[in-house]
CSV table of C-alpha atoms and ligand atoms in Angstrom, one decimal:
chain,number,residue,atom,x,y,z
O,44,MET,CA,3.7,0.7,18.5
O,45,ARG,CA,0.8,3.0,17.9
O,46,ASP,CA,1.0,6.3,16.1
O,47,GLN,CA,1.8,9.2,18.3
O,48,GLN,CA,0.0,12.5,17.7
O,49,PRO,CA,2.8,14.9,16.7
O,50,LYS,CA,3.2,18.2,18.4
O,51,SER,CA,0.1,18.0,20.6
O,52,ARG,CA,0.2,20.0,23.8
O,53,ASP,CA,0.3,18.5,27.3
O,54,ALA,CA,-3.4,18.4,28.1
O,55,THR,CA,-4.1,16.8,24.8
O,56,LEU,CA,-1.3,14.2,25.2
O,57,THR,CA,-2.7,13.1,28.6
O,58,LEU,CA,-5.9,12.2,26.8
O,59,HIS,CA,-4.8,11.0,23.4
O,60,ALA,CA,-1.2,10.1,23.1
O,61,GLY,CA,-0.8,6.5,21.9
O,62,ALA,CA,-4.5,6.0,21.2
O,63,ALA,CA,-5.4,3.5,18.6
O,64,PRO,CA,-6.2,4.9,15.1
O,65,ARG,CA,-9.8,6.0,14.8
O,66,GLU,CA,-12.1,3.1,13.7
O,67,VAL,CA,-15.8,2.8,13.8
O,68,GLY,CA,-16.9,1.0,16.9
O,69,LEU,CA,-13.9,1.7,19.1
O,70,PRO,CA,-14.6,3.0,22.6
O,71,VAL,CA,-14.0,6.7,23.3
O,72,SER,CA,-13.7,5.9,27.0
O,73,SER,CA,-10.6,4.4,28.8
O,74,PRO,CA,-8.8,1.6,27.0
O,75,PRO,CA,-9.5,-1.9,28.3
O,76,VAL,CA,-7.6,-3.4,31.2
O,77,MET,CA,-5.7,-6.3,29.6
O,78,ALA,CA,-6.0,-8.6,32.7
O,79,THR,CA,-3.8,-11.4,31.5
O,80,SER,CA,-0.5,-12.8,32.7
O,81,PHE,CA,0.6,-14.1,29.3
O,82,PHE,CA,-0.1,-14.2,25.6
O,83,THR,CA,-0.2,-16.7,22.8
O,84,HIS,CA,2.7,-16.5,20.3
O,85,PRO,CA,2.7,-16.7,16.6
O,86,ASP,CA,6.0,-18.6,16.4
O,87,ALA,CA,8.6,-20.2,18.6
O,88,ILE,CA,10.7,-17.5,20.3
O,89,GLY,CA,13.4,-17.7,23.0
O,90,PHE,CA,12.2,-18.4,26.5
O,91,SER,CA,14.8,-16.0,28.1
O,92,ALA,CA,14.5,-12.3,28.5
O,93,ASN,CA,18.0,-12.2,26.9
O,94,ASP,CA,16.4,-13.2,23.6
O,95,LEU,CA,14.0,-10.3,23.8
O,96,LYS,CA,13.9,-8.4,20.5
O,97,ASP,CA,12.9,-4.8,20.0
O,98,ALA,CA,9.3,-4.6,19.1
O,99,ALA,CA,8.6,-8.2,20.1
O,100,PRO,CA,5.0,-9.1,20.5
O,101,HIS,CA,3.7,-9.3,24.1
O,102,PHE,CA,4.7,-12.6,25.7
O,103,TYR,CA,4.4,-12.4,29.5
O,104,SER,CA,3.0,-9.5,31.5
O,105,ARG,CA,6.1,-9.1,33.7
O,106,TRP,CA,7.8,-8.2,30.4
O,107,SER,CA,5.1,-6.1,28.8
O,108,ASN,CA,1.4,-5.7,28.5
O,109,PRO,CA,-0.8,-3.6,26.2
O,110,THR,CA,-2.4,-1.5,29.0
O,111,LEU,CA,1.1,-0.8,30.4
O,112,GLU,CA,2.3,0.0,26.9
O,113,LEU,CA,-0.3,2.6,26.4
O,114,LEU,CA,0.6,4.2,29.8
O,115,GLU,CA,4.3,4.1,28.7
O,116,ILE,CA,3.6,5.7,25.4
O,117,ARG,CA,1.6,8.5,27.0
O,118,LEU,CA,4.3,9.2,29.6
O,119,ALA,CA,7.1,9.3,27.0
O,120,ALA,CA,5.0,11.7,24.9
O,121,LEU,CA,4.4,14.0,27.9
O,122,GLU,CA,8.0,14.0,28.9
O,123,GLY,CA,9.2,14.4,25.3
O,124,GLY,CA,11.2,11.2,25.8
O,125,GLU,CA,11.8,8.4,23.4
O,126,ALA,CA,10.5,5.6,25.6
O,127,ALA,CA,9.1,5.0,29.1
O,128,LEU,CA,9.0,1.9,31.3
O,129,SER,CA,6.4,1.5,34.0
O,130,PHE,CA,6.9,-0.2,37.4
O,131,ALA,CA,4.8,-1.4,40.3
O,132,THR,CA,5.8,1.6,42.5
O,133,GLY,CA,8.1,4.7,42.3
O,134,MET,CA,10.6,2.8,44.5
O,135,ALA,CA,10.6,-0.1,42.1
O,136,ALA,CA,11.4,2.4,39.3
O,137,VAL,CA,14.2,4.1,41.3
O,138,SER,CA,15.8,0.8,42.5
O,139,ALA,CA,15.6,-0.7,39.0
O,140,LEU,CA,17.4,2.3,37.6
O,141,PHE,CA,20.1,2.4,40.3
O,142,LEU,CA,20.8,-1.4,40.0
O,143,ASP,CA,20.8,-1.2,36.2
O,144,ARG,CA,23.2,1.8,35.9
O,145,LEU,CA,25.4,1.1,38.9
O,146,GLY,CA,27.6,-1.9,39.9
O,147,SER,CA,30.4,-2.7,42.2
O,148,GLY,CA,33.1,0.0,42.1
O,149,ASP,CA,30.7,2.7,40.8
O,150,HIS,CA,29.8,5.9,42.5
O,151,LEU,CA,26.5,7.6,42.9
O,152,VAL,CA,26.0,11.3,43.7
O,153,LEU,CA,22.7,11.8,45.4
O,154,SER,CA,20.7,14.8,46.5
O,155,ASN,CA,21.2,14.8,50.3
O,156,VAL,CA,17.5,15.7,50.6
O,157,CYS,CA,15.1,13.4,48.7
O,158,TYR,CA,12.3,11.0,49.2
O,159,ALA,CA,13.2,9.0,52.4
O,160,GLY,CA,12.9,5.6,50.7
O,161,VAL,CA,15.4,6.6,48.0
O,162,ALA,CA,17.8,8.0,50.6
O,163,GLU,CA,17.5,4.7,52.6
O,164,LEU,CA,18.0,2.6,49.5
O,165,ALA,CA,21.1,4.5,48.6
O,166,HIS,CA,22.6,4.6,52.1
O,167,ASP,CA,21.6,1.2,53.4
O,168,ILE,CA,21.5,-1.1,50.4
O,169,LEU,CA,23.7,0.1,47.6
O,170,PRO,CA,26.9,0.0,49.6
O,171,ARG,CA,26.3,-3.7,50.3
O,172,HIS,CA,26.7,-4.2,46.5
O,173,GLY,CA,29.9,-2.3,46.4
O,174,ILE,CA,28.4,1.0,45.2
O,175,ALA,CA,29.8,4.1,46.8
O,176,VAL,CA,27.3,6.9,47.6
O,177,ASP,CA,27.9,10.6,48.3
O,178,ALA,CA,24.9,12.7,49.4
O,179,VAL,CA,25.4,16.3,48.6
O,180,ASP,CA,23.3,19.5,48.6
O,181,THR,CA,22.5,19.6,44.9
O,182,SER,CA,21.1,23.1,45.2
O,183,ASP,CA,24.8,24.0,45.5
O,184,LEU,CA,26.5,23.5,42.1
O,185,GLU,CA,30.0,23.7,43.5
O,186,ALA,CA,29.2,20.9,45.9
O,187,VAL,CA,27.9,18.7,43.0
O,188,ALA,CA,31.1,19.4,41.0
O,189,ALA,CA,33.3,18.7,44.0
O,190,ALA,CA,31.6,15.3,44.6
O,191,MET,CA,32.2,14.0,41.1
O,192,ARG,CA,34.8,11.2,40.8
O,193,PRO,CA,36.1,9.4,37.8
O,194,ASN,CA,33.9,6.4,38.7
O,195,THR,CA,30.7,8.5,39.2
O,196,LYS,CA,28.2,6.8,36.9
O,197,LEU,CA,25.0,8.5,38.0
O,198,VAL,CA,23.9,11.8,39.6
O,199,HIS,CA,20.3,11.5,41.0
O,200,ILE,CA,18.4,14.6,42.0
O,201,GLU,CA,14.9,15.4,43.1
O,202,THR,CA,13.5,18.8,42.3
O,203,PRO,CA,11.6,20.1,44.1
O,204,ALA,CA,12.9,17.8,46.9
O,205,ASN,CA,10.6,16.0,49.3
O,206,PRO,CA,10.0,17.3,52.0
O,207,ILE,CA,11.5,20.8,52.1
O,208,LEU,CA,10.8,21.8,48.4
O,209,ARG,CA,14.4,22.7,47.8
O,210,LEU,CA,15.2,23.0,44.1
O,211,SER,CA,18.1,21.8,42.0
O,212,GLU,CA,19.1,23.2,38.7
O,213,ILE,CA,18.7,20.5,36.2
O,214,ALA,CA,20.5,22.0,33.2
O,215,ALA,CA,23.6,23.0,35.2
O,216,ILE,CA,23.8,19.6,37.0
O,217,GLY,CA,23.4,17.8,33.6
O,218,GLU,CA,26.5,19.6,32.4
O,219,ILE,CA,28.5,18.7,35.4
O,220,ALA,CA,27.5,15.0,35.2
O,221,HIS,CA,28.2,14.9,31.4
O,222,ALA,CA,31.6,16.5,31.8
O,223,GLY,CA,32.5,13.4,33.7
O,224,ALA,CA,31.3,9.9,32.7
O,225,ALA,CA,28.0,10.2,34.5
O,226,GLU,CA,24.4,10.3,33.6
O,227,LEU,CA,21.7,12.5,35.3
O,228,SER,CA,18.4,11.1,36.6
O,229,VAL,CA,15.7,13.5,37.9
O,230,ASP,CA,12.9,12.5,40.2
O,231,ALA,CA,10.2,14.9,39.0
O,232,THR,CA,7.3,13.4,41.0
O,233,ILE,CA,6.5,16.7,42.7
O,234,SER,CA,6.7,19.0,39.6
O,235,THR,CA,5.0,16.5,37.2
O,236,PRO,CA,5.5,16.7,33.4
O,237,LEU,CA,3.2,19.7,33.4
O,238,GLY,CA,5.7,21.6,35.5
O,239,THR,CA,9.1,20.5,34.3
O,240,LYS,CA,10.5,18.5,31.4
O,241,PRO,CA,13.9,17.3,32.7
O,242,LEU,CA,14.9,15.5,29.5
O,243,SER,CA,14.6,18.8,27.5
O,244,LEU,CA,17.0,20.3,30.1
O,245,GLY,CA,19.6,17.7,29.6
O,246,ALA,CA,18.7,14.9,32.0
O,247,ASP,CA,19.1,11.3,30.8
O,248,TYR,CA,16.3,9.9,32.9
O,249,VAL,CA,13.1,11.2,34.5
O,250,VAL,CA,11.6,9.2,37.3
O,251,HIS,CA,8.1,9.5,38.6
O,252,SER,CA,6.1,8.0,41.4
O,253,LEU,CA,2.8,7.6,39.5
O,254,THR,CA,1.2,7.1,42.9
O,255,LYS,CA,1.2,10.8,43.4
O,256,TYR,CA,0.0,13.5,41.0
O,257,ILE,CA,0.0,11.5,37.8
O,258,GLY,CA,-2.4,8.9,39.1
O,259,GLY,CA,-3.8,11.6,41.3
O,260,HIS,CA,-6.5,9.8,43.2
O,261,GLY,CA,-4.5,7.8,45.8
O,262,ASP,CA,-6.0,4.5,44.6
O,263,ALA,CA,-3.1,2.9,42.8
O,264,LEU,CA,0.7,2.6,43.2
O,265,GLY,CA,3.0,3.0,40.2
O,266,GLY,CA,6.3,4.2,39.0
O,267,ALA,CA,8.0,5.0,35.7
O,268,VAL,CA,11.4,5.8,34.2
O,269,ILE,CA,11.5,7.8,30.9
O,270,GLY,CA,14.6,8.2,28.7
O,271,ARG,CA,16.3,7.1,25.5
O,272,GLN,CA,15.0,4.1,23.7
O,273,GLU,CA,18.0,2.0,24.0
O,274,ARG,CA,18.5,2.7,27.7
O,275,ILE,CA,14.9,2.0,28.5
O,276,ALA,CA,15.1,-1.3,26.5
O,277,ALA,CA,18.1,-2.3,28.5
O,278,LEU,CA,16.3,-1.3,31.7
O,279,ARG,CA,13.3,-3.5,30.8
O,280,LYS,CA,15.6,-6.5,30.2
O,281,GLY,CA,18.1,-5.9,32.9
O,282,SER,CA,15.9,-4.7,35.7
O,283,LEU,CA,12.2,-4.9,35.1
O,284,ILE,CA,12.1,-8.5,33.9
O,285,HIS,CA,14.6,-9.9,36.4
O,286,LEU,CA,13.9,-7.8,39.5
O,287,GLY,CA,10.2,-8.2,38.7
O,288,GLY,CA,8.6,-5.0,39.9
O,289,SER,CA,6.0,-4.9,37.1
O,290,LEU,CA,2.9,-2.7,37.3
O,291,SER,CA,-0.4,-4.5,37.4
O,292,PRO,CA,-2.6,-3.8,34.4
O,293,PHE,CA,-5.5,-2.7,36.6
O,294,ALA,CA,-3.3,-0.2,38.4
O,295,ALA,CA,-2.1,1.0,35.0
O,296,TRP,CA,-5.7,1.5,33.9
O,297,LEU,CA,-6.5,3.5,37.1
O,298,ILE,CA,-3.4,5.7,36.5
O,299,LEU,CA,-4.3,6.2,32.8
O,300,ARG,CA,-7.8,7.3,33.9
O,301,GLY,CA,-6.4,9.6,36.6
O,302,MET,CA,-4.0,11.1,34.1
O,303,GLU,CA,-6.8,12.2,31.9
O,304,THR,CA,-7.4,15.1,34.3
O,305,LEU,CA,-3.7,15.8,35.1
O,306,ALA,CA,-3.6,19.2,33.4
O,307,PRO,CA,-6.7,20.7,35.0
O,308,ARG,CA,-5.8,19.2,38.4
O,309,MET,CA,-2.3,20.7,38.3
O,310,MET,CA,-3.8,24.1,37.4
O,311,MET,CA,-6.1,23.9,40.4
O,312,HIS,CA,-3.5,22.4,42.8
O,313,GLU,CA,-1.3,25.4,41.9
O,314,ALA,CA,-4.0,28.0,42.3
O,315,ASN,CA,-5.1,26.5,45.7
O,316,ALA,CA,-1.5,26.2,46.9
O,317,ARG,CA,-1.0,29.9,46.0
O,318,ARG,CA,-3.9,30.8,48.3
O,319,VAL,CA,-2.9,28.5,51.1
O,320,GLU,CA,0.8,29.7,51.0
O,321,ALA,CA,-0.4,33.3,51.4
O,322,PHE,CA,-2.6,32.4,54.3
O,323,LEU,CA,0.1,30.4,56.1
O,324,ALA,CA,2.8,33.1,55.4
O,325,ASN,CA,0.7,35.5,57.5
O,326,HIS,CA,-0.3,33.2,60.2
O,327,PRO,CA,1.2,34.0,63.7
O,328,LYS,CA,2.0,30.3,64.4
O,329,VAL,CA,3.9,29.8,61.2
O,330,ARG,CA,7.6,30.6,61.0
O,331,SER,CA,8.1,30.0,57.3
O,332,VAL,CA,6.4,28.5,54.3
O,333,PHE,CA,8.2,27.0,51.2
O,334,TRP,CA,6.4,26.8,47.9
O,335,PRO,CA,8.4,27.3,44.7
O,336,GLY,CA,5.6,29.5,43.2
O,337,SER,CA,6.0,32.1,45.9
O,338,PRO,CA,8.4,35.1,45.7
O,339,ARG,CA,9.1,34.1,49.4
O,340,HIS,CA,10.7,30.8,48.3
O,341,PRO,CA,14.5,31.3,48.5
O,342,GLN,CA,14.9,29.9,44.9
O,343,HIS,CA,11.8,31.4,43.3
O,344,GLU,CA,14.0,32.8,40.5
O,345,LEU,CA,15.1,29.3,39.6
O,346,ALA,CA,11.6,28.0,40.0
O,347,GLN,CA,10.4,30.5,37.4
O,348,ARG,CA,13.1,29.4,35.0
O,349,GLN,CA,12.6,25.7,35.5
O,350,MET,CA,8.9,25.2,36.3
O,351,ARG,CA,5.9,26.0,34.3
O,352,ASN,CA,3.5,24.8,37.0
O,353,PHE,CA,4.5,25.2,40.6
O,354,SER,CA,2.5,22.2,41.8
O,355,GLY,CA,0.5,21.9,45.0
O,356,LEU,CA,3.0,20.7,47.5
O,357,LEU,CA,4.2,23.1,50.2
O,358,ALA,CA,6.1,22.9,53.4
O,359,PHE,CA,5.9,25.0,56.5
O,360,THR,CA,7.6,25.2,59.9
O,361,ALA,CA,6.1,26.3,63.2
O,362,LYS,CA,7.2,29.2,65.5
O,363,GLU,CA,6.8,27.0,68.5
O,364,GLU,CA,7.4,23.3,69.0
O,365,GLY,CA,6.4,21.5,65.8
O,366,GLY,CA,5.5,18.1,67.4
O,367,ALA,CA,2.9,19.7,69.7
O,368,LEU,CA,1.3,21.6,66.8
O,369,ALA,CA,1.3,18.3,64.7
O,370,ARG,CA,-0.7,16.6,67.4
O,371,GLN,CA,-3.1,19.4,67.5
O,372,LEU,CA,-3.6,19.5,63.8
O,373,ALA,CA,-4.0,15.7,63.6
O,374,GLU,CA,-6.8,16.0,66.1
O,375,ARG,CA,-8.6,19.1,64.8
O,376,LEU,CA,-8.4,19.0,61.0
O,377,ARG,CA,-11.6,18.0,59.3
O,378,VAL,CA,-11.3,18.8,55.6
O,379,VAL,CA,-7.6,18.1,55.4
O,380,SER,CA,-6.5,14.6,56.2
O,381,TYR,CA,-3.6,14.0,58.5
O,382,ALA,CA,-1.9,11.4,56.3
O,383,VAL,CA,1.3,10.6,54.3
O,384,SER,CA,1.6,10.7,50.6
O,385,LEU,CA,0.9,13.7,48.3
O,386,GLY,CA,-0.5,14.6,45.0
O,387,LYS,CA,-4.0,13.3,45.7
O,388,THR,CA,-7.3,15.1,44.9
O,389,LYS,CA,-7.9,15.6,48.6
O,390,SER,CA,-5.6,17.7,50.9
O,391,LEU,CA,-3.1,15.8,53.0
O,392,LEU,CA,-0.9,17.1,55.8
O,393,PHE,CA,1.9,15.3,57.6
O,394,TYR,CA,4.6,16.3,60.1
O,395,ILE,CA,8.2,15.1,59.5
O,396,PRO,CA,10.4,15.6,62.6
O,397,THR,CA,13.9,16.8,61.7
O,398,GLU,CA,15.9,14.6,64.1
O,399,ASP,CA,14.0,11.5,63.0
O,400,ILE,CA,14.5,12.0,59.3
O,401,LEU,CA,18.2,13.0,59.7
O,402,ARG,CA,18.9,9.8,61.7
O,403,SER,CA,16.7,7.3,59.8
O,404,SER,CA,16.9,8.5,56.2
O,405,PHE,CA,19.4,11.2,55.4
O,406,HIS,CA,22.4,10.4,57.6
O,407,LEU,CA,23.4,14.1,57.4
O,408,ASP,CA,26.0,15.7,59.6
O,409,GLY,CA,28.0,18.9,59.5
O,410,GLU,CA,27.1,21.3,56.8
O,411,GLY,CA,24.3,19.1,55.4
O,412,ALA,CA,22.6,18.8,58.7
O,413,ARG,CA,23.0,22.5,59.4
O,414,SER,CA,21.5,23.4,56.1
O,415,TYR,CA,18.6,21.0,56.5
O,416,ARG,CA,17.9,22.5,60.0
O,417,GLU,CA,17.9,26.0,58.5
O,418,TRP,CA,14.9,25.0,56.3
O,419,ALA,CA,13.2,22.5,58.5
O,420,VAL,CA,14.0,23.8,62.1
O,421,ASP,CA,12.6,21.0,64.4
O,422,GLY,CA,10.3,19.6,61.7
O,423,VAL,CA,8.4,20.4,58.6
O,424,PHE,CA,4.7,20.1,57.9
O,425,ARG,CA,4.4,18.8,54.4
O,426,PHE,CA,1.1,20.0,53.0
O,427,SER,CA,-0.3,18.5,49.7
O,428,VAL,CA,-2.9,21.1,48.8
O,429,GLY,CA,-5.9,19.4,47.3
O,430,LEU,CA,-8.8,20.3,45.1
O,431,GLU,CA,-11.3,21.3,47.7
O,432,ASP,CA,-12.6,24.9,47.6
O,433,PRO,CA,-9.6,26.9,48.8
O,434,ASP,CA,-11.8,28.9,51.3
O,435,ASP,CA,-12.7,25.6,52.9
O,436,ILE,CA,-9.0,24.4,53.1
O,437,ILE,CA,-8.1,27.8,54.7
O,438,ALA,CA,-11.0,27.8,57.1
O,439,ASP,CA,-10.0,24.3,58.2
O,440,LEU,CA,-6.4,25.3,58.8
O,441,GLU,CA,-7.5,28.4,60.6
O,442,GLN,CA,-9.7,26.5,63.1
O,443,ALA,CA,-7.1,23.7,63.5
O,444,LEU,CA,-4.1,26.0,64.0
O,445,GLY,CA,-6.2,27.8,66.6
T,1110,LIG,C1,6.4,8.8,46.8
T,1110,LIG,C2,7.7,9.1,46.2
T,1110,LIG,C3,8.5,8.2,45.7
T,1110,LIG,C4,8.2,6.7,45.8
T,1110,LIG,O1,7.1,6.3,45.2
T,1110,LIG,P1,6.2,5.0,45.6
T,1110,LIG,O2,5.2,5.0,44.5
T,1110,LIG,O3,5.6,5.4,46.9
T,1110,LIG,O4,7.1,3.9,45.6
T,1110,LIG,C5,9.7,8.5,45.1
T,1110,LIG,N1,10.0,9.9,44.9
T,1110,LIG,C6,9.2,10.8,45.4
T,1110,LIG,C7,9.6,12.3,45.2
T,1110,LIG,C8,8.0,10.5,46.0
T,1110,LIG,O5,7.2,11.5,46.5
């Protein structure tokens, strides 16, 4: 383990945390990609992951690798966590965490609005392994408390939640989870470590899709879980090594390189989102806009308490039929790309029809569906505001909205 720089601030950590001690002749640029599948060993050690010791030397890159290790040290430092574990994708990180912490007979409480892949994993796959899942509106603390059962082992929230940017209160939900026998994991992909530090608010795990803001350039997939040393070591052994979703060293290198500009990018994403939110809020074709940094967001007060950077993702709904406007925007936008994903340097916009996502991903009915429709109406436009000049983003939206 390399020395960590104590008490550095976030922007410094994204550049220096975990760096090797200064020596003459070491590169100041990015660390090398350790493009190797395996390593020589100083002595005979066990062949099984079950024999893995703490602080073992690198052995096989599905287990650990120096480029991944640097990324992990940097992420742990940024989140204020003891340890981090990288994965091939955000979904590999979430599925590894779920399968490590939950088994047959256990119960998961899940935010009823979250990344569609996570919702589908929880609804379609976990029950096949005997894991019960309750999806609740985690912006409603009473609903979370009511969903807890004696066998609830994990509460998983996403704040802000993709795609409607609804917030959940991390500290309060942590207390509810810990009052039972449960742990709390927080997917903080949208807020990034620059916005929120869930571990400091009582979460047991933070999950990130590194594919989004942390990598930032849309050129590499990755995921991570950050938490206590002994939990992360168990996750490495129990889920990374055996489920096998390890990050490639080259992707880790791209993510480390992208991360060097995370702090200035997030400042600019936020500033641009503020401008775009104000433009959209006054546009005659727009019904409502959701961005946690705006006083118009229904949970702006919570956002101010829980977020130090409001990020660059916003959602808006149309006054008239959303589907028709989506087709028009896909055709007319020039600066903004009509594409999935988020957190990239360039602006991305995508339309998510309400009935589709309720049916395919969220399986909501009753109060959950009613509440989702209240935010999303017939569909939300998820807009990841990029780093172009905000006047150009707004001019593009203006001509495309028509
Ligand atoms: C993209 C995303 C994921 C999944 O990450 P991948 O890297 O695409 O597997 C999980 N959670 C959130 C909030 C996301 O935006």
